[in-house]
Amino acid sequence: MSLTYHLEGFPLHQPDQGYLLMEGTQFAPEIAPRRVNIVLPNAHGEVPAWNDPLDTTELALRVRIRGDSPDELRERWEVLRALTGTGGNRPLTLTRVHGSQELEASVQLLTMDVPDFWCAAGIVQTTMVLHNPSGRWQEPEAVEQMLATDGQPQQVDFAAESTAPVTNALVRVQGPISFITVTDATNNTGFQWTSPGSALGPDEYLLVDCAAYTAWRNDDDGWDTRETNVTRGLVTTGNGMLSLVRSYDPLLGEFTNTVATELFGDDAGTQLYIRGSRTYI
């Protein structure tokens, strides 16, 4: 099958187990930018608010269940109902498998219609509509990349290979530093961090979480380490917190991404890394 979906790790197309994805299942959700245009009195046209964010999306999955006995059909139906997490109020992991590519999104069940039922054939068929609050899909595994600290424009590869903004990147700096800015040159988003106390030492690390808008001072380089909160030294710049996007370069004939950095108080031992997942509409 060229395209299938897994809900909470459970393949929804398993013909030998009685589960089939049917015609009516969406290949992909709609592209949903959130357009914001401001109308001013006595002004011609509208004032567009550029760099507007993506909106939420919805995805319909049509699932057929077969059972050779009433009990088998009931059990398989209950498995599908349990996978939707109704009443749990927690994110569900939906995996989109298209050839060798696997992408994940955290979704919520929006509706699950009254199932069609063929008693003699032992078939139940229903359509589930899942709500994707982020409007995006991401690869399950994040990648990290070392960035230069000389202030020259450079490319973040996983952003250049993405079709949607990467808004949950992690940025880690090994000291010494007292000040850093990271900016995406395409949409003018970024952050600036100034040490609220003493400068970051050569055996210390600064970790900026762009999704949580937080900064942490740590004694080790773990991406999950959160020790001393130094968010009071963190501010967003330009059009808001760092959101990595790509742009098309007609001279190169390919998509690129450009990030600029600036550091103060650094030396030859200072190292800068960025970590994120390829992200898709």
Tab-separated table of C-alpha atoms in Angstrom:
chain	number	residue	atom	x	y	z
A	1	MET	CA	0.000	0.000	0.000
A	2	SER	CA	1.485	3.363	-1.046
A	3	LEU	CA	0.145	5.217	2.001
A	4	THR	CA	-1.026	4.084	5.396
A	5	TYR	CA	-1.462	5.409	8.918
A	6	HIS	CA	-0.614	4.104	12.379
A	7	LEU	CA	-2.535	5.317	15.422
A	8	GLU	CA	-0.603	5.004	18.693
A	9	GLY	CA	1.716	2.578	16.887
A	10	PHE	CA	-1.177	0.388	15.702
A	11	PRO	CA	-1.294	-0.061	11.883
A	12	LEU	CA	-4.778	0.840	10.676
A	13	HIS	CA	-4.327	-1.192	7.478
A	14	GLN	CA	-3.872	-4.848	8.433
A	15	PRO	CA	-6.091	-6.898	6.104
A	16	ASP	CA	-4.992	-10.197	7.662
A	17	GLN	CA	-6.052	-8.867	11.081
A	18	GLY	CA	-9.380	-7.510	9.860
A	19	TYR	CA	-8.491	-3.781	9.585
A	20	LEU	CA	-8.562	-1.930	6.251
A	21	LEU	CA	-8.118	1.719	5.281
A	22	MET	CA	-10.760	2.474	2.672
A	23	GLU	CA	-11.433	4.964	-0.095
A	24	GLY	CA	-12.263	8.257	1.575
A	25	THR	CA	-9.100	8.281	3.680
A	26	GLN	CA	-7.278	11.538	2.978
A	27	PHE	CA	-3.897	11.444	1.265
A	28	ALA	CA	-2.940	14.601	3.151
A	29	PRO	CA	-4.733	17.399	5.001
A	30	GLU	CA	-5.281	20.807	3.513
A	31	ILE	CA	-2.610	23.501	3.695
A	32	ALA	CA	-3.953	25.998	6.183
A	33	PRO	CA	-2.084	29.290	6.579
A	34	ARG	CA	-3.721	31.693	9.023
A	35	ARG	CA	-4.044	34.877	6.992
A	36	VAL	CA	-4.274	38.122	8.924
A	37	ASN	CA	-4.994	41.290	6.944
A	38	ILE	CA	-5.820	44.548	8.708
A	39	VAL	CA	-8.420	46.934	7.311
A	40	LEU	CA	-7.804	50.600	8.195
A	41	PRO	CA	-10.441	53.311	7.839
A	42	ASN	CA	-9.968	55.523	4.769
A	43	ALA	CA	-7.089	53.355	3.529
A	44	HIS	CA	-7.074	51.510	0.223
A	45	GLY	CA	-6.731	47.735	0.320
A	46	GLU	CA	-5.544	45.903	3.391
A	47	VAL	CA	-2.373	45.826	5.479
A	48	PRO	CA	-1.057	42.256	5.485
A	49	ALA	CA	0.566	40.816	8.582
A	50	TRP	CA	3.370	38.828	6.982
A	51	ASN	CA	4.960	35.730	8.522
A	52	ASP	CA	1.506	34.596	9.609
A	53	PRO	CA	1.485	31.172	11.279
A	54	LEU	CA	0.032	27.884	10.084
A	55	ASP	CA	-3.451	27.041	11.272
A	56	THR	CA	-4.717	23.729	12.600
A	57	THR	CA	-5.647	20.926	10.196
A	58	GLU	CA	-7.988	17.955	10.170
A	59	LEU	CA	-7.512	14.527	8.634
A	60	ALA	CA	-10.211	11.953	7.821
A	61	LEU	CA	-9.481	8.225	8.065
A	62	ARG	CA	-12.060	5.707	6.838
A	63	VAL	CA	-11.561	2.343	8.518
A	64	ARG	CA	-13.308	-0.955	7.804
A	65	ILE	CA	-13.246	-3.806	10.309
A	66	ARG	CA	-14.052	-7.429	9.482
A	67	GLY	CA	-14.743	-10.242	11.921
A	68	ASP	CA	-15.495	-13.938	11.363
A	69	SER	CA	-17.716	-14.042	14.456
A	70	PRO	CA	-19.745	-11.530	16.481
A	71	ASP	CA	-17.187	-11.698	19.300
A	72	GLU	CA	-14.226	-11.156	16.976
A	73	LEU	CA	-15.922	-8.183	15.323
A	74	ARG	CA	-16.775	-6.679	18.714
A	75	GLU	CA	-13.224	-7.130	20.025
A	76	ARG	CA	-11.681	-5.516	16.961
A	77	TRP	CA	-14.137	-2.625	17.132
A	78	GLU	CA	-13.285	-2.074	20.802
A	79	VAL	CA	-9.571	-1.993	19.944
A	80	LEU	CA	-10.201	0.814	17.435
A	81	ARG	CA	-12.352	2.738	19.923
A	82	ALA	CA	-9.690	2.370	22.631
A	83	LEU	CA	-6.984	3.744	20.297
A	84	THR	CA	-8.855	7.043	20.023
A	85	GLY	CA	-8.161	7.813	23.695
A	86	THR	CA	-11.686	9.089	24.331
A	87	GLY	CA	-11.931	10.539	27.832
A	88	GLY	CA	-8.155	10.538	28.304
A	89	ASN	CA	-7.569	14.106	27.083
A	90	ARG	CA	-4.026	13.377	25.931
A	91	PRO	CA	-2.249	13.649	22.578
A	92	LEU	CA	-2.466	10.676	20.224
A	93	THR	CA	0.492	9.853	17.989
A	94	LEU	CA	-0.569	9.494	14.370
A	95	THR	CA	2.128	8.174	12.034
A	96	ARG	CA	1.897	8.734	8.292
A	97	VAL	CA	3.802	6.056	6.365
A	98	HIS	CA	4.443	6.910	2.722
A	99	GLY	CA	7.025	4.643	1.169
A	100	SER	CA	10.227	4.944	3.213
A	101	GLN	CA	9.116	8.195	4.876
A	102	GLU	CA	7.492	8.133	8.314
A	103	LEU	CA	6.112	11.336	9.819
A	104	GLU	CA	4.384	11.885	13.140
A	105	ALA	CA	1.820	14.341	14.475
A	106	SER	CA	0.172	14.705	17.875
A	107	VAL	CA	-3.568	14.668	17.216
A	108	GLN	CA	-6.944	14.623	18.951
A	109	LEU	CA	-10.057	12.712	17.944
A	110	LEU	CA	-12.553	15.288	16.694
A	111	THR	CA	-15.407	13.008	15.601
A	112	MET	CA	-16.069	9.342	14.906
A	113	ASP	CA	-19.324	8.880	13.010
A	114	VAL	CA	-21.997	6.256	13.577
A	115	PRO	CA	-20.555	3.131	11.930
A	116	ASP	CA	-22.046	1.470	8.898
A	117	PHE	CA	-22.848	-2.145	9.802
A	118	TRP	CA	-23.339	-5.176	7.597
A	119	CYS	CA	-24.572	-7.904	9.937
A	120	ALA	CA	-24.438	-10.847	7.532
A	121	ALA	CA	-20.952	-9.980	6.280
A	122	GLY	CA	-19.507	-9.152	9.720
A	123	ILE	CA	-18.302	-5.699	8.652
A	124	VAL	CA	-18.221	-2.372	10.479
A	125	GLN	CA	-17.018	0.811	8.752
A	126	THR	CA	-16.500	4.244	10.261
A	127	THR	CA	-14.838	7.569	9.507
A	128	MET	CA	-12.606	9.184	12.119
A	129	VAL	CA	-11.736	12.862	11.862
A	130	LEU	CA	-8.522	13.729	13.697
A	131	HIS	CA	-7.517	17.254	14.668
A	132	ASN	CA	-3.859	18.280	14.354
A	133	PRO	CA	-3.364	21.372	16.570
A	134	SER	CA	0.118	22.152	15.204
A	135	GLY	CA	-0.895	21.841	11.545
A	136	ARG	CA	2.386	20.027	10.843
A	137	TRP	CA	4.098	16.639	10.672
A	138	GLN	CA	7.616	15.871	11.894
A	139	GLU	CA	10.136	13.088	11.496
A	140	PRO	CA	10.317	11.035	14.701
A	141	GLU	CA	14.078	11.482	15.095
A	142	ALA	CA	15.622	14.902	15.667
A	143	VAL	CA	19.001	15.789	14.138
A	144	GLU	CA	21.643	18.151	15.404
A	145	GLN	CA	24.044	20.401	13.531
A	146	MET	CA	27.068	22.383	14.603
A	147	LEU	CA	26.955	26.071	13.695
A	148	ALA	CA	29.860	28.425	13.146
A	149	THR	CA	30.347	31.200	15.692
A	150	ASP	CA	32.087	33.671	13.373
A	151	GLY	CA	28.915	35.607	12.538
A	152	GLN	CA	28.787	34.532	8.885
A	153	PRO	CA	25.416	33.509	7.350
A	154	GLN	CA	24.969	29.747	7.306
A	155	GLN	CA	22.378	27.108	6.507
A	156	VAL	CA	20.505	24.855	8.922
A	157	ASP	CA	20.113	21.750	6.792
A	158	PHE	CA	17.019	20.244	8.423
A	159	ALA	CA	15.221	23.581	7.978
A	160	ALA	CA	16.175	23.762	4.287
A	161	GLU	CA	14.759	20.252	3.841
A	162	SER	CA	11.475	21.052	5.612
A	163	THR	CA	8.269	22.314	4.004
A	164	ALA	CA	6.854	23.822	7.224
A	165	PRO	CA	8.362	26.149	9.830
A	166	VAL	CA	10.516	24.489	12.492
A	167	THR	CA	9.400	26.240	15.677
A	168	ASN	CA	10.627	23.796	18.329
A	169	ALA	CA	14.376	23.852	17.744
A	170	LEU	CA	16.819	23.575	20.645
A	171	VAL	CA	19.973	25.698	20.648
A	172	ARG	CA	22.937	24.731	22.855
A	173	VAL	CA	26.088	26.751	23.470
A	174	GLN	CA	29.177	25.644	25.342
A	175	GLY	CA	30.797	28.614	27.063
A	176	PRO	CA	32.399	30.892	27.499
A	177	ILE	CA	29.819	33.449	26.325
A	178	SER	CA	27.968	36.379	27.831
A	179	PHE	CA	25.651	37.189	24.913
A	180	ILE	CA	24.201	35.417	21.858
A	181	THR	CA	21.690	36.121	19.119
A	182	VAL	CA	20.357	33.621	16.574
A	183	THR	CA	18.229	34.934	13.697
A	184	ASP	CA	16.516	33.373	10.703
A	185	ALA	CA	17.258	35.818	7.918
A	186	THR	CA	14.254	34.871	5.770
A	187	ASN	CA	11.466	35.741	8.215
A	188	ASN	CA	13.475	37.846	10.703
A	189	THR	CA	12.630	35.709	13.728
A	190	GLY	CA	15.092	34.892	16.471
A	191	PHE	CA	16.180	35.336	20.056
A	192	GLN	CA	18.766	37.150	22.101
A	193	TRP	CA	20.184	35.938	25.400
A	194	THR	CA	22.261	38.032	27.768
A	195	SER	CA	23.678	36.456	30.886
A	196	PRO	CA	21.645	37.792	33.829
A	197	GLY	CA	24.617	37.220	36.137
A	198	SER	CA	28.147	36.030	35.560
A	199	ALA	CA	29.171	34.998	32.054
A	200	LEU	CA	28.790	31.378	31.021
A	201	GLY	CA	31.990	29.527	31.880
A	202	PRO	CA	33.969	27.167	29.595
A	203	ASP	CA	32.546	24.103	31.391
A	204	GLU	CA	28.950	25.341	31.297
A	205	TYR	CA	26.215	25.110	28.684
A	206	LEU	CA	23.337	27.352	27.688
A	207	LEU	CA	20.252	25.561	26.335
A	208	VAL	CA	17.490	27.609	24.663
A	209	ASP	CA	14.153	25.845	24.092
A	210	CYS	CA	12.407	27.770	21.304
A	211	ALA	CA	9.091	25.956	21.749
A	212	ALA	CA	8.909	26.667	25.490
A	213	TYR	CA	10.525	30.148	25.295
A	214	THR	CA	12.948	29.153	28.070
A	215	ALA	CA	16.714	29.235	28.655
A	216	TRP	CA	18.704	26.992	30.988
A	217	ARG	CA	22.221	27.049	32.392
A	218	ASN	CA	23.546	23.497	32.668
A	219	ASP	CA	26.658	21.630	33.761
A	220	ASP	CA	26.417	19.006	30.983
A	221	ASP	CA	25.567	18.953	27.284
A	222	GLY	CA	22.423	16.804	27.478
A	223	TRP	CA	19.553	17.988	25.305
A	224	ASP	CA	17.109	17.012	28.057
A	225	THR	CA	19.026	18.659	30.912
A	226	ARG	CA	17.258	21.537	32.674
A	227	GLU	CA	19.188	22.820	35.727
A	228	THR	CA	19.252	26.593	36.398
A	229	ASN	CA	16.524	28.667	34.770
A	230	VAL	CA	18.032	31.780	33.124
A	231	THR	CA	15.011	32.702	31.017
A	232	ARG	CA	15.051	36.248	32.426
A	233	GLY	CA	17.994	36.925	30.088
A	234	LEU	CA	16.064	35.696	27.021
A	235	VAL	CA	14.117	37.976	24.651
A	236	THR	CA	12.700	37.404	21.184
A	237	THR	CA	13.822	39.569	18.276
A	238	GLY	CA	12.305	40.789	15.019
A	239	ASN	CA	9.039	39.022	14.272
A	240	GLY	CA	9.142	36.711	17.299
A	241	MET	CA	10.841	33.573	18.581
A	242	LEU	CA	13.150	31.704	16.193
A	243	SER	CA	11.124	29.955	13.489
A	244	LEU	CA	13.291	28.249	10.884
A	245	VAL	CA	11.944	28.412	7.326
A	246	ARG	CA	13.316	27.735	3.880
A	247	SER	CA	13.351	29.864	0.757
A	248	TYR	CA	13.928	29.057	-2.894
A	249	ASP	CA	17.171	30.222	-4.474
A	250	PRO	CA	16.613	30.510	-8.266
A	251	LEU	CA	20.352	30.754	-8.920
A	252	LEU	CA	21.085	27.470	-7.162
A	253	GLY	CA	17.795	25.903	-8.209
A	254	GLU	CA	17.173	24.576	-4.708
A	255	PHE	CA	15.735	25.464	-1.329
A	256	THR	CA	18.008	27.010	1.262
A	257	ASN	CA	17.872	28.395	4.769
A	258	THR	CA	19.944	31.240	6.176
A	259	VAL	CA	20.704	31.756	9.857
A	260	ALA	CA	22.850	34.501	11.369
A	261	THR	CA	24.538	34.326	14.787
A	262	GLU	CA	26.342	36.819	16.968
A	263	LEU	CA	28.244	36.015	20.168
A	264	PHE	CA	30.092	38.094	22.742
A	265	GLY	CA	32.508	36.830	25.366
A	266	ASP	CA	33.307	33.717	23.331
A	267	ASP	CA	36.670	32.151	22.519
A	268	ALA	CA	38.084	29.242	20.533
A	269	GLY	CA	36.445	26.743	22.903
A	270	THR	CA	32.905	28.054	22.393
A	271	GLN	CA	30.689	25.618	20.475
A	272	LEU	CA	27.202	26.214	19.091
A	273	TYR	CA	24.732	23.467	18.134
A	274	ILE	CA	21.131	23.445	16.948
A	275	ARG	CA	18.764	20.467	17.116
A	276	GLY	CA	15.395	19.887	15.463
A	277	SER	CA	13.263	17.626	13.293
A	278	ARG	CA	12.467	17.938	9.620
A	279	THR	CA	8.976	19.362	9.563
A	280	TYR	CA	6.322	19.089	6.851
A	281	ILE	CA	2.932	20.503	5.991
